[in-house]
Every structure is written in structure tokens, then in C-alpha cells.
Amino acid sequence: MSKKYSVLVTGGAGFIGSALCQKIVKKSNFNLIILDKLTYASNWNKIKNIINNEDVFFYKGSIGNQKILNEILIKFKPIYIFNLAAETHVDNSILNPSKFIKTNILDTHNFLRVLLKYYKNLNKKEANKFKFLQISTDEVYGDIELIEKPVNELKSYNPSSPYSASKAAGDHLVKAYFRTFDFPGLVSNCCNNFGPFQHHEKFIPVIIKSLLENKKIPVYGNGLQIREWIYIDDHCNALLKLIESGKIGESYNIGTGFELTNFQMIERIFNCMRDLSLIKNVSIKECINFIEDRPGHDKRYSLNSSKINKLCGWKPLKDFNEGLKETIYSFVKK
Ligand SMILES: NC(=O)c1ccc[n+]([C@@H]2O[C@H](COP(=O)([O-])OP(=O)(O)OC[C@H]3O[C@@H](n4cnc5c(N)ncnc54)[C@H](O)[C@@H]3O)[C@@H](O)[C@H]2O)c1
């Protein structure tokens, strides 16, 4: 091992985890260990360029696997841990909730149990540095009305889907381990991410791919559900700030204030792709197929992110249209 400190990223082959790993590799003072189960949601192409670096170590496995966790902890003694390993697609959580309970609650708890033991055996200097960041979502707060103010970290969790309920449970466990065992964990709650090469099941890729393939875009219900959007790099920058300066036992919202209805998002993408000459002369109405609403579909999420801004000055930097263009081009066959 060439560098002084080690960072462990779980779910590092996923959409956000892989972008975070790319950023960590650029910071020269860390070894990076990636643990990923490589489920259908992972994307090896997003990390293959860094896998052979001398300070990057990849493990295929689960956060539910005690043996592999102990092997990594003993060998690398990580001081920072980012937990992004999760089942993440709401629709799948409605079809098969058990997978979400297993990964986002049971495996997460196994991870915490193993980490607590590890933490308690660190020497004082290492223990003072050690931090665990649980990457979570705005969906755990449940939905809010149009007239309501963006929610801050004091709002009680009120999840609607098996996905958000399982993430909520994972977050509660992290907080409980802090309160009960002094485990130095903290939680981040981010809004909807977008960026290049997101898994094709997610909303923005579905819109882009449908338009590229002349297929109708499936839109749940009336399309008026509101989501807050962040470019993936802005989220990763916030996570890097939080692991260094976030207070243990606390939660931090990561949002942009940039809210769109699902229909407005389709319009934005449609207009952008038309300007880039990627779609033929069709009207937006011809491209949409309204389908039965998703059960339990949340109306609106909206985060107040002033806490992280006050903590470390973090704010989102990416221009939405620029991020959208990069995302669209990632799905255009060369
Ligand atoms: N995508 C978003 O818009 C968004 C927004 C807020 C928060 N989050 C949270 O960020 C985290 C990452 O999200 P994402 O969009 O990158 O997800 P993703 O589905 O793209 O990636 C998840 C990764 O975790 C891996 N994984 C699954 N189960 C595992 C296990 N038991 N052990 C090890 N690895 C496992 C998968 O193989 C995959 O590579 C999740 O916790 C999610 O809840 C996502």
C-alpha cells in the first residue's frame, strides 16, 4: 500500500459510488477500497479505468458478508467509510420488497455491527479520525404539499415506499448506533441525482432512451409529481465535504432548490434533444403515454440544505442544462 490513509466505498460500482470513487482517486492522499456486490445496477465501465491503479483495491462482495468485511478492515484499516451499497429503484421495491429489506436494512445492520467492533479496537488516534457516512435520500421524509416550505433535517421520517422505508430504517440504525454505542456515523439525505450513464431504469434515462428510440415515454399519473434534481458531481462533492467536516450523529440534506414536475423534466429533455437535432419533427404530446399512477407515489420532495452550506460552504455548481446535455450524449450511440 502506497498511501497513508484508506477510504472504503461500498456500492462503488453503482451510479453515484463510481463517480465518488473517480473523485477520491484524484485526491492523492488516500488508498481507495471498493466493495460492491455487482448487482444488475452496477456499471463496471464506470470504474474500470481506475481498477488497476496501485492505490485502488476492488472486492466483489456484500456489506452483509462478515468475512469479506473483516478481511478488508484488517488489511486496510480504513478511516473513512462511505456506504452507498443499496437497492435503489422504487418500482422494484414495489414488485419485490424483500430484496430491499435484506440489503438496505439487514445487510446494512450487519455492516454496522462489524464496523462497531472494528472501531472499538482502533487506537485513539485512528478512532478520532474514523467516520462512517450513510448515503441516504430525500424520499425518507415522505412527500410534502406544494405550499409547504422545503424540509430541514428536523423533519420526522415518513416514508411511503418499501424503498424509502428500508432506507429510513438503515438511517435510523446509524443514528441508534451513534446514540447507543458512540459509533461515529452520520447521514446525508440527497435529492434526485442525474448524470451520464445512469442505469436505464431511472426516470431521466427512460425519457432520453424513449425519445432516441422513437418510443412513447411512460408517465405515471398526471406527471405533476415534483422532484428536486442534483447533478451527480455536486452530490459527490458534498459527500467529500461531509466525511471531513460533518458532525457525527447528525444528518445533512443535500439539495439544489431546483424543482421540476415530471412533465416539466420531460419538456426540458425534449427541447434540449430537439435543439441538438437528436429527435425528429414530432410534438411532445405525441411522445408521451400516461399510464396508471404508481401506488404510493409521492407528490413532492423538497429539501432545505442550509445546514451543509453553513457547515462547509457547499453549494451546487453545475448548470442544469449543461449537466443534461452531458447526460443525453452519454446515451447517444457513437
Ligand atoms: N440515485 C439517486 O438519485 C439517489 C438520491 C439520493 C440518495 N441515493 C442513495 O445513494 C446510494 C447510491 O445510489 P445509486 O443511485 O448510485 O445506486 P445504484 O443502484 O446505481 O448502485 C448501487 C450499488 O450498490 C451495489 N450493491 C447493492 N447491494 C449491495 C450489497 N449488499 N453489498 C455491496 N454492494 C451492493 C450494487 O451492485 C450497485 O453497484 C443509495 O444508497 C441510494 O439510496 C441515491
mmCIF file of C-alpha atoms and ligand atoms in Angstrom:
data_model
loop_
_atom_site.group_PDB
_atom_site.id
_atom_site.type_symbol
_atom_site.label_atom_id
_atom_site.label_comp_id
_atom_site.label_asym_id
_atom_site.label_seq_id
_atom_site.Cartn_x
_atom_site.Cartn_y
_atom_site.Cartn_z
ATOM 1 C CA MET A 1 0.000 0.000 0.000
ATOM 2 C CA SER A 2 1.417 3.308 -1.050
ATOM 3 C CA LYS A 3 -0.587 5.947 0.753
ATOM 4 C CA LYS A 4 -1.218 6.848 4.333
ATOM 5 C CA TYR A 5 -4.981 6.583 4.825
ATOM 6 C CA SER A 6 -7.582 4.260 3.336
ATOM 7 C CA VAL A 7 -11.131 5.048 2.309
ATOM 8 C CA LEU A 8 -13.758 2.345 1.795
ATOM 9 C CA VAL A 9 -16.600 2.987 -0.659
ATOM 10 C CA THR A 10 -19.367 0.394 -0.725
ATOM 11 C CA GLY A 11 -21.600 0.335 -3.791
ATOM 12 C CA GLY A 12 -18.640 1.895 -5.597
ATOM 13 C CA ALA A 13 -19.615 0.351 -8.940
ATOM 14 C CA GLY A 14 -23.045 1.991 -8.830
ATOM 15 C CA PHE A 15 -24.129 5.276 -10.355
ATOM 16 C CA ILE A 16 -23.118 7.620 -7.538
ATOM 17 C CA GLY A 17 -20.477 5.376 -5.939
ATOM 18 C CA SER A 18 -18.456 5.156 -9.154
ATOM 19 C CA ALA A 19 -18.467 8.948 -9.583
ATOM 20 C CA LEU A 20 -17.363 9.320 -5.974
ATOM 21 C CA CYS A 21 -14.531 6.808 -6.497
ATOM 22 C CA GLN A 22 -13.301 8.758 -9.518
ATOM 23 C CA LYS A 23 -13.085 11.856 -7.350
ATOM 24 C CA ILE A 24 -11.341 10.078 -4.468
ATOM 25 C CA VAL A 25 -8.682 8.718 -6.822
ATOM 26 C CA LYS A 26 -7.870 12.287 -7.830
ATOM 27 C CA LYS A 27 -7.173 13.137 -4.160
ATOM 28 C CA SER A 28 -3.682 11.745 -3.884
ATOM 29 C CA ASN A 29 -3.524 11.093 -0.138
ATOM 30 C CA PHE A 30 -5.783 8.019 0.028
ATOM 31 C CA ASN A 31 -5.899 4.343 -0.783
ATOM 32 C CA LEU A 32 -9.317 3.512 -2.158
ATOM 33 C CA ILE A 33 -11.042 0.224 -1.436
ATOM 34 C CA ILE A 34 -14.227 -0.508 -3.357
ATOM 35 C CA LEU A 35 -16.648 -3.169 -2.124
ATOM 36 C CA ASP A 36 -19.533 -3.926 -4.461
ATOM 37 C CA LYS A 37 -21.783 -6.936 -4.912
ATOM 38 C CA LEU A 38 -22.014 -6.125 -8.634
ATOM 39 C CA THR A 39 -25.773 -6.447 -8.895
ATOM 40 C CA TYR A 40 -27.627 -5.684 -12.129
ATOM 41 C CA ALA A 41 -27.449 -1.983 -11.158
ATOM 42 C CA SER A 42 -23.668 -1.773 -11.148
ATOM 43 C CA ASN A 43 -21.666 -0.478 -14.070
ATOM 44 C CA TRP A 44 -18.131 -1.847 -14.291
ATOM 45 C CA ASN A 45 -17.311 0.502 -17.168
ATOM 46 C CA LYS A 46 -17.540 3.426 -14.782
ATOM 47 C CA ILE A 47 -14.652 2.198 -12.629
ATOM 48 C CA LYS A 48 -12.554 0.013 -14.918
ATOM 49 C CA ASN A 49 -10.160 2.901 -15.681
ATOM 50 C CA ILE A 50 -9.088 3.127 -12.016
ATOM 51 C CA ILE A 51 -9.125 -0.541 -11.003
ATOM 52 C CA ASN A 52 -5.500 -1.163 -11.917
ATOM 53 C CA ASN A 53 -4.170 1.895 -10.079
ATOM 54 C CA GLU A 54 -1.699 0.868 -7.395
ATOM 55 C CA ASP A 55 -3.762 2.573 -4.683
ATOM 56 C CA VAL A 56 -7.172 1.165 -5.712
ATOM 57 C CA PHE A 57 -8.375 -2.228 -4.446
ATOM 58 C CA PHE A 58 -11.605 -3.822 -5.644
ATOM 59 C CA TYR A 59 -13.577 -6.502 -3.776
ATOM 60 C CA LYS A 60 -16.663 -8.192 -5.171
ATOM 61 C CA GLY A 61 -18.938 -8.905 -2.231
ATOM 62 C CA SER A 62 -21.721 -7.765 0.028
ATOM 63 C CA ILE A 63 -21.853 -5.496 3.054
ATOM 64 C CA GLY A 64 -23.787 -8.432 4.519
ATOM 65 C CA ASN A 65 -20.699 -10.648 4.340
ATOM 66 C CA GLN A 66 -18.819 -10.538 7.638
ATOM 67 C CA LYS A 67 -15.817 -12.442 6.325
ATOM 68 C CA ILE A 68 -15.039 -10.132 3.437
ATOM 69 C CA LEU A 69 -15.647 -7.069 5.604
ATOM 70 C CA ASN A 70 -13.184 -8.271 8.243
ATOM 71 C CA GLU A 71 -10.621 -9.083 5.567
ATOM 72 C CA ILE A 72 -10.840 -5.514 4.217
ATOM 73 C CA LEU A 73 -10.847 -3.877 7.637
ATOM 74 C CA ILE A 74 -7.839 -5.819 8.899
ATOM 75 C CA LYS A 75 -5.832 -5.333 5.722
ATOM 76 C CA PHE A 76 -6.538 -1.640 5.029
ATOM 77 C CA LYS A 77 -7.711 -0.094 8.297
ATOM 78 C CA PRO A 78 -9.938 2.473 6.561
ATOM 79 C CA ILE A 79 -10.590 5.726 8.388
ATOM 80 C CA TYR A 80 -13.416 6.952 6.166
ATOM 81 C CA ILE A 81 -16.315 4.806 5.003
ATOM 82 C CA PHE A 82 -18.980 5.844 2.512
ATOM 83 C CA ASN A 83 -21.931 3.442 2.425
ATOM 84 C CA LEU A 84 -23.645 3.617 -0.956
ATOM 85 C CA ALA A 85 -24.424 -0.099 -1.223
ATOM 86 C CA ALA A 86 -28.174 -0.351 -1.635
ATOM 87 C CA GLU A 87 -31.121 -1.472 -3.684
ATOM 88 C CA THR A 88 -32.319 1.809 -5.137
ATOM 89 C CA HIS A 89 -35.167 1.563 -7.615
ATOM 90 C CA VAL A 90 -38.583 2.404 -6.152
ATOM 91 C CA ASP A 91 -40.534 0.421 -8.781
ATOM 92 C CA ASN A 92 -38.511 -2.699 -7.959
ATOM 93 C CA SER A 93 -39.217 -2.193 -4.268
ATOM 94 C CA ILE A 94 -42.940 -2.381 -5.026
ATOM 95 C CA LEU A 95 -42.510 -5.576 -7.039
ATOM 96 C CA ASN A 96 -40.079 -7.234 -4.631
ATOM 97 C CA PRO A 97 -39.741 -5.506 -1.249
ATOM 98 C CA SER A 98 -37.797 -8.382 0.353
ATOM 99 C CA LYS A 99 -34.613 -7.574 -1.551
ATOM 100 C CA PHE A 100 -34.763 -4.036 -0.196
ATOM 101 C CA ILE A 101 -35.301 -5.195 3.372
ATOM 102 C CA LYS A 102 -32.354 -7.574 3.023
ATOM 103 C CA THR A 103 -29.848 -5.098 1.582
ATOM 104 C CA ASN A 104 -30.925 -1.749 2.967
ATOM 105 C CA ILE A 105 -31.748 -2.967 6.478
ATOM 106 C CA LEU A 106 -30.302 -6.390 7.304
ATOM 107 C CA ASP A 107 -27.047 -6.112 5.370
ATOM 108 C CA THR A 108 -26.626 -2.511 6.486
ATOM 109 C CA HIS A 109 -27.054 -3.641 10.074
ATOM 110 C CA ASN A 110 -24.523 -6.430 9.607
ATOM 111 C CA PHE A 111 -22.113 -3.817 8.247
ATOM 112 C CA LEU A 112 -22.643 -1.578 11.283
ATOM 113 C CA ARG A 113 -22.140 -4.469 13.697
ATOM 114 C CA VAL A 114 -18.838 -5.431 12.087
ATOM 115 C CA LEU A 115 -17.734 -1.804 11.923
ATOM 116 C CA LEU A 116 -18.570 -1.143 15.556
ATOM 117 C CA LYS A 117 -16.270 -3.969 16.625
ATOM 118 C CA TYR A 118 -13.557 -2.657 14.327
ATOM 119 C CA TYR A 119 -13.988 0.889 15.619
ATOM 120 C CA LYS A 120 -13.781 -0.168 19.249
ATOM 121 C CA ASN A 121 -10.421 -1.843 18.549
ATOM 122 C CA LEU A 122 -8.816 1.155 16.843
ATOM 123 C CA ASN A 123 -6.172 3.078 18.731
ATOM 124 C CA LYS A 124 -7.129 6.542 19.950
ATOM 125 C CA LYS A 125 -5.587 8.424 17.033
ATOM 126 C CA GLU A 126 -7.276 6.185 14.447
ATOM 127 C CA ALA A 127 -10.584 6.203 16.327
ATOM 128 C CA ASN A 128 -10.597 10.004 16.415
ATOM 129 C CA LYS A 129 -10.301 10.105 12.643
ATOM 130 C CA PHE A 130 -12.781 7.304 11.846
ATOM 131 C CA LYS A 131 -16.116 8.294 10.262
ATOM 132 C CA PHE A 132 -18.957 6.409 8.606
ATOM 133 C CA LEU A 133 -21.206 8.241 6.170
ATOM 134 C CA GLN A 134 -24.556 6.651 5.344
ATOM 135 C CA ILE A 135 -25.717 7.934 1.971
ATOM 136 C CA SER A 136 -29.463 8.335 2.001
ATOM 137 C CA THR A 137 -32.285 10.039 0.204
ATOM 138 C CA ASP A 138 -34.877 12.814 0.494
ATOM 139 C CA GLU A 139 -37.533 10.132 0.000
ATOM 140 C CA VAL A 140 -37.287 9.088 3.667
ATOM 141 C CA TYR A 141 -39.104 12.297 4.681
ATOM 142 C CA GLY A 142 -42.135 11.316 2.616
ATOM 143 C CA ASP A 143 -43.909 13.809 0.416
ATOM 144 C CA ILE A 144 -44.901 17.393 1.130
ATOM 145 C CA GLU A 145 -47.592 19.746 -0.196
ATOM 146 C CA LEU A 146 -46.978 22.377 -2.870
ATOM 147 C CA ILE A 147 -47.377 25.196 -0.393
ATOM 148 C CA GLU A 148 -45.012 23.704 2.204
ATOM 149 C CA LYS A 149 -41.509 25.009 2.800
ATOM 150 C CA PRO A 150 -38.550 22.760 1.946
ATOM 151 C CA VAL A 151 -37.921 20.319 4.804
ATOM 152 C CA ASN A 152 -34.927 20.570 7.081
ATOM 153 C CA GLU A 153 -33.167 17.778 8.974
ATOM 154 C CA LEU A 154 -35.513 18.068 11.965
ATOM 155 C CA LYS A 155 -38.483 16.745 9.999
ATOM 156 C CA SER A 156 -39.574 13.277 11.110
ATOM 157 C CA TYR A 157 -39.179 10.469 8.649
ATOM 158 C CA ASN A 158 -42.431 9.421 6.966
ATOM 159 C CA PRO A 159 -41.502 7.089 4.090
ATOM 160 C CA SER A 160 -44.069 5.909 1.538
ATOM 161 C CA SER A 161 -42.446 3.121 -0.498
ATOM 162 C CA PRO A 162 -40.655 -0.054 0.555
ATOM 163 C CA TYR A 163 -37.500 1.583 -0.863
ATOM 164 C CA SER A 164 -37.759 4.714 1.264
ATOM 165 C CA ALA A 165 -38.903 2.736 4.308
ATOM 166 C CA SER A 166 -35.877 0.453 4.027
ATOM 167 C CA LYS A 167 -33.534 3.427 3.626
ATOM 168 C CA ALA A 168 -35.192 5.107 6.603
ATOM 169 C CA ALA A 169 -34.570 2.018 8.706
ATOM 170 C CA GLY A 170 -30.898 1.967 7.679
ATOM 171 C CA ASP A 171 -30.553 5.639 8.638
ATOM 172 C CA HIS A 172 -32.235 5.030 11.993
ATOM 173 C CA LEU A 173 -29.793 2.217 12.699
ATOM 174 C CA VAL A 174 -26.836 4.502 12.018
ATOM 175 C CA LYS A 175 -28.274 7.103 14.411
ATOM 176 C CA ALA A 176 -29.068 4.426 17.001
ATOM 177 C CA TYR A 177 -25.511 3.095 16.824
ATOM 178 C CA PHE A 178 -24.250 6.623 17.418
ATOM 179 C CA ARG A 179 -26.562 7.195 20.385
ATOM 180 C CA THR A 180 -26.192 3.772 21.980
ATOM 181 C CA PHE A 181 -22.625 2.766 21.142
ATOM 182 C CA ASP A 182 -20.926 6.114 20.325
ATOM 183 C CA PHE A 183 -20.384 4.872 16.793
ATOM 184 C CA PRO A 184 -19.175 7.842 14.688
ATOM 185 C CA GLY A 185 -21.753 7.697 11.916
ATOM 186 C CA LEU A 186 -23.607 10.447 10.118
ATOM 187 C CA VAL A 187 -26.287 10.516 7.435
ATOM 188 C CA SER A 188 -26.724 12.503 4.235
ATOM 189 C CA ASN A 189 -30.128 12.907 2.568
ATOM 190 C CA CYS A 190 -29.863 13.866 -1.074
ATOM 191 C CA CYS A 191 -32.443 14.715 -3.709
ATOM 192 C CA ASN A 192 -32.738 13.000 -7.131
ATOM 193 C CA ASN A 193 -29.413 12.590 -8.917
ATOM 194 C CA PHE A 194 -28.822 12.689 -12.638
ATOM 195 C CA GLY A 195 -25.766 12.409 -14.853
ATOM 196 C CA PRO A 196 -24.096 10.394 -17.605
ATOM 197 C CA PHE A 197 -24.658 6.625 -17.803
ATOM 198 C CA GLN A 198 -27.291 6.359 -15.083
ATOM 199 C CA HIS A 199 -28.990 2.961 -15.111
ATOM 200 C CA HIS A 200 -31.587 2.824 -17.884
ATOM 201 C CA GLU A 201 -34.411 2.013 -15.433
ATOM 202 C CA LYS A 202 -34.265 5.504 -13.863
ATOM 203 C CA PHE A 203 -36.549 8.390 -14.920
ATOM 204 C CA ILE A 204 -34.191 10.587 -16.966
ATOM 205 C CA PRO A 205 -32.580 7.690 -18.894
ATOM 206 C CA VAL A 206 -36.077 6.316 -19.627
ATOM 207 C CA ILE A 207 -37.058 9.674 -21.172
ATOM 208 C CA ILE A 208 -33.860 10.012 -23.212
ATOM 209 C CA LYS A 209 -33.862 6.437 -24.458
ATOM 210 C CA SER A 210 -37.557 6.540 -25.336
ATOM 211 C CA LEU A 211 -37.023 9.685 -27.403
ATOM 212 C CA LEU A 212 -33.924 8.277 -29.085
ATOM 213 C CA GLU A 213 -35.725 5.046 -29.967
ATOM 214 C CA ASN A 214 -38.980 6.710 -31.067
ATOM 215 C CA LYS A 215 -40.866 5.022 -28.253
ATOM 216 C CA LYS A 216 -43.510 6.661 -26.079
ATOM 217 C CA ILE A 217 -42.335 7.926 -22.704
ATOM 218 C CA PRO A 218 -44.328 6.223 -19.923
ATOM 219 C CA VAL A 219 -45.545 8.874 -17.458
ATOM 220 C CA TYR A 220 -47.100 7.892 -14.145
ATOM 221 C CA GLY A 221 -50.472 9.503 -13.315
ATOM 222 C CA ASN A 222 -50.745 13.155 -14.337
ATOM 223 C CA GLY A 223 -46.990 13.787 -14.462
ATOM 224 C CA LEU A 224 -47.281 16.591 -11.917
ATOM 225 C CA GLN A 225 -45.176 14.966 -9.185
ATOM 226 C CA ILE A 226 -42.360 17.304 -8.191
ATOM 227 C CA ARG A 227 -38.753 16.253 -7.717
ATOM 228 C CA GLU A 228 -35.636 18.218 -6.809
ATOM 229 C CA TRP A 229 -32.640 17.476 -9.047
ATOM 230 C CA ILE A 230 -28.885 17.489 -8.495
ATOM 231 C CA TYR A 231 -26.049 16.727 -10.873
ATOM 232 C CA ILE A 232 -24.088 13.713 -9.655
ATOM 233 C CA ASP A 233 -20.769 15.613 -9.266
ATOM 234 C CA ASP A 234 -22.357 18.156 -6.960
ATOM 235 C CA HIS A 235 -23.625 15.326 -4.764
ATOM 236 C CA CYS A 236 -20.180 13.691 -4.654
ATOM 237 C CA ASN A 237 -18.523 16.994 -3.737
ATOM 238 C CA ALA A 238 -20.951 17.336 -0.845
ATOM 239 C CA LEU A 239 -20.163 13.794 0.357
ATOM 240 C CA LEU A 240 -16.429 14.520 0.345
ATOM 241 C CA LYS A 241 -17.011 17.669 2.387
ATOM 242 C CA LEU A 242 -19.265 15.833 4.842
ATOM 243 C CA ILE A 243 -16.858 12.996 5.568
ATOM 244 C CA GLU A 244 -14.253 15.581 6.509
ATOM 245 C CA SER A 245 -16.262 18.218 8.319
ATOM 246 C CA GLY A 246 -19.713 16.745 9.041
ATOM 247 C CA LYS A 247 -20.545 16.223 12.715
ATOM 248 C CA ILE A 248 -21.042 12.649 13.837
ATOM 249 C CA GLY A 249 -24.577 11.776 14.898
ATOM 250 C CA GLU A 250 -26.001 14.440 12.566
ATOM 251 C CA SER A 251 -27.930 14.414 9.303
ATOM 252 C CA TYR A 252 -27.316 16.744 6.375
ATOM 253 C CA ASN A 253 -29.662 17.476 3.492
ATOM 254 C CA ILE A 254 -28.062 17.829 0.063
ATOM 255 C CA GLY A 255 -30.337 19.629 -2.356
ATOM 256 C CA THR A 256 -30.285 22.288 -5.044
ATOM 257 C CA GLY A 257 -33.656 24.015 -4.739
ATOM 258 C CA PHE A 258 -34.129 23.111 -8.418
ATOM 259 C CA GLU A 259 -37.596 21.562 -8.559
ATOM 260 C CA LEU A 260 -39.455 20.350 -11.632
ATOM 261 C CA THR A 261 -42.618 18.379 -12.189
ATOM 262 C CA ASN A 262 -42.002 15.137 -14.039
ATOM 263 C CA PHE A 263 -43.769 16.635 -17.027
ATOM 264 C CA GLN A 264 -41.522 19.731 -16.933
ATOM 265 C CA MET A 265 -38.489 17.434 -16.878
ATOM 266 C CA ILE A 266 -39.777 15.680 -20.000
ATOM 267 C CA GLU A 267 -40.247 19.083 -21.664
ATOM 268 C CA ARG A 268 -36.696 20.143 -20.761
ATOM 269 C CA ILE A 269 -35.220 16.962 -22.181
ATOM 270 C CA PHE A 270 -37.431 17.079 -25.263
ATOM 271 C CA ASN A 271 -36.434 20.686 -26.010
ATOM 272 C CA CYS A 272 -32.766 20.005 -25.386
ATOM 273 C CA MET A 273 -32.751 16.943 -27.651
ATOM 274 C CA ARG A 274 -34.643 18.820 -30.359
ATOM 275 C CA ASP A 275 -32.083 21.661 -30.195
ATOM 276 C CA LEU A 276 -29.321 19.075 -30.520
ATOM 277 C CA SER A 277 -31.133 17.600 -33.565
ATOM 278 C CA LEU A 278 -31.464 14.262 -31.820
ATOM 279 C CA ILE A 279 -35.214 13.911 -32.397
ATOM 280 C CA LYS A 280 -37.365 14.245 -35.451
ATOM 281 C CA ASN A 281 -40.119 16.737 -36.037
ATOM 282 C CA VAL A 282 -42.682 15.428 -33.542
ATOM 283 C CA SER A 283 -44.675 17.209 -30.861
ATOM 284 C CA ILE A 284 -44.124 16.427 -27.218
ATOM 285 C CA LYS A 285 -47.726 15.200 -26.894
ATOM 286 C CA GLU A 286 -47.061 12.503 -29.473
ATOM 287 C CA CYS A 287 -44.142 11.222 -27.389
ATOM 288 C CA ILE A 288 -45.999 10.653 -24.118
ATOM 289 C CA ASN A 289 -48.047 7.765 -22.801
ATOM 290 C CA PHE A 290 -49.776 8.481 -19.496
ATOM 291 C CA ILE A 291 -50.014 5.256 -17.501
ATOM 292 C CA GLU A 292 -51.674 4.285 -14.232
ATOM 293 C CA ASP A 293 -50.011 6.021 -11.286
ATOM 294 C CA ARG A 294 -47.501 4.186 -9.133
ATOM 295 C CA PRO A 295 -49.038 3.038 -5.841
ATOM 296 C CA GLY A 296 -47.997 5.327 -3.004
ATOM 297 C CA HIS A 297 -46.464 7.800 -5.462
ATOM 298 C CA ASP A 298 -45.109 10.805 -3.556
ATOM 299 C CA LYS A 299 -46.289 14.228 -4.763
ATOM 300 C CA ARG A 300 -43.307 16.381 -3.937
ATOM 301 C CA TYR A 301 -39.899 16.313 -2.273
ATOM 302 C CA SER A 302 -38.052 19.482 -1.413
ATOM 303 C CA LEU A 303 -35.010 19.924 0.812
ATOM 304 C CA ASN A 304 -33.737 22.832 2.855
ATOM 305 C CA SER A 305 -29.963 22.458 2.512
ATOM 306 C CA SER A 306 -28.772 25.424 4.545
ATOM 307 C CA LYS A 307 -27.183 23.192 7.215
ATOM 308 C CA ILE A 308 -24.479 21.782 4.923
ATOM 309 C CA ASN A 309 -23.966 25.214 3.405
ATOM 310 C CA LYS A 310 -23.352 26.714 6.854
ATOM 311 C CA LEU A 311 -21.095 23.818 7.819
ATOM 312 C CA CYS A 312 -18.672 23.983 4.932
ATOM 313 C CA GLY A 313 -19.916 26.401 2.286
ATOM 314 C CA TRP A 314 -21.057 23.619 -0.044
ATOM 315 C CA LYS A 315 -23.456 24.606 -2.802
ATOM 316 C CA PRO A 316 -24.336 23.027 -6.129
ATOM 317 C CA LEU A 317 -22.295 24.360 -9.040
ATOM 318 C CA LYS A 318 -23.425 22.552 -12.166
ATOM 319 C CA ASP A 319 -25.661 24.363 -14.618
ATOM 320 C CA PHE A 320 -28.695 22.116 -15.156
ATOM 321 C CA ASN A 321 -28.711 22.401 -18.967
ATOM 322 C CA GLU A 322 -25.001 21.584 -19.171
ATOM 323 C CA GLY A 323 -25.491 18.504 -16.972
ATOM 324 C CA LEU A 324 -28.490 17.486 -19.026
ATOM 325 C CA LYS A 325 -26.554 17.730 -22.294
ATOM 326 C CA GLU A 326 -23.744 15.560 -20.902
ATOM 327 C CA THR A 327 -26.328 13.054 -19.724
ATOM 328 C CA ILE A 328 -28.112 12.960 -23.078
ATOM 329 C CA TYR A 329 -24.869 12.483 -25.012
ATOM 330 C CA SER A 330 -23.903 9.525 -22.807
ATOM 331 C CA PHE A 331 -26.889 7.642 -24.249
ATOM 332 C CA VAL A 332 -26.248 8.539 -27.872
ATOM 333 C CA LYS A 333 -24.532 5.681 -29.707
ATOM 334 C CA LYS A 334 -21.247 6.839 -31.212
HETATM 335 N N1 LIG B 1 -29.723 7.914 -7.401
HETATM 336 C C1 LIG B 1 -30.290 8.857 -6.664
HETATM 337 O O1 LIG B 1 -30.994 9.732 -7.204
HETATM 338 C C2 LIG B 1 -30.088 8.888 -5.172
HETATM 339 C C3 LIG B 1 -30.528 10.015 -4.464
HETATM 340 C C4 LIG B 1 -30.298 10.071 -3.088
HETATM 341 C C5 LIG B 1 -29.670 9.020 -2.447
HETATM 342 N N2 LIG B 1 -29.279 7.929 -3.148
HETATM 343 C C6 LIG B 1 -28.617 6.844 -2.422
HETATM 344 O O2 LIG B 1 -27.281 6.771 -2.879
HETATM 345 C C7 LIG B 1 -26.820 5.426 -2.842
HETATM 346 C C8 LIG B 1 -26.296 5.023 -4.213
HETATM 347 O O3 LIG B 1 -27.318 5.222 -5.174
HETATM 348 P P1 LIG B 1 -27.082 4.887 -6.710
HETATM 349 O O4 LIG B 1 -28.104 5.620 -7.479
HETATM 350 O O5 LIG B 1 -25.657 5.032 -7.055
HETATM 351 O O6 LIG B 1 -27.462 3.350 -6.706
HETATM 352 P P2 LIG B 1 -27.172 2.213 -7.783
HETATM 353 O O7 LIG B 1 -28.361 1.329 -7.760
HETATM 354 O O8 LIG B 1 -26.744 2.808 -9.072
HETATM 355 O O9 LIG B 1 -25.901 1.451 -7.188
HETATM 356 C C9 LIG B 1 -25.942 0.668 -6.036
HETATM 357 C C10 LIG B 1 -24.674 -0.163 -5.998
HETATM 358 O O10 LIG B 1 -24.681 -0.923 -4.784
HETATM 359 C C11 LIG B 1 -24.272 -2.255 -5.090
HETATM 360 N N3 LIG B 1 -24.853 -3.140 -4.059
HETATM 361 C C12 LIG B 1 -26.149 -3.498 -3.905
HETATM 362 N N4 LIG B 1 -26.284 -4.294 -2.823
HETATM 363 C C13 LIG B 1 -25.048 -4.435 -2.276
HETATM 364 C C14 LIG B 1 -24.542 -5.127 -1.139
HETATM 365 N N5 LIG B 1 -25.338 -5.831 -0.345
HETATM 366 N N6 LIG B 1 -23.219 -5.044 -0.877
HETATM 367 C C15 LIG B 1 -22.387 -4.334 -1.688
HETATM 368 N N7 LIG B 1 -22.818 -3.673 -2.775
HETATM 369 C C16 LIG B 1 -24.136 -3.708 -3.074
HETATM 370 C C17 LIG B 1 -24.780 -2.524 -6.480
HETATM 371 O O11 LIG B 1 -24.076 -3.582 -7.110
HETATM 372 C C18 LIG B 1 -24.564 -1.165 -7.147
HETATM 373 O O12 LIG B 1 -23.290 -1.083 -7.741
HETATM 374 C C19 LIG B 1 -28.016 4.590 -2.383
HETATM 375 O O13 LIG B 1 -27.893 4.342 -1.017
HETATM 376 C C20 LIG B 1 -29.213 5.482 -2.639
HETATM 377 O O14 LIG B 1 -30.255 5.214 -1.732
HETATM 378 C C21 LIG B 1 -29.467 7.836 -4.495
#
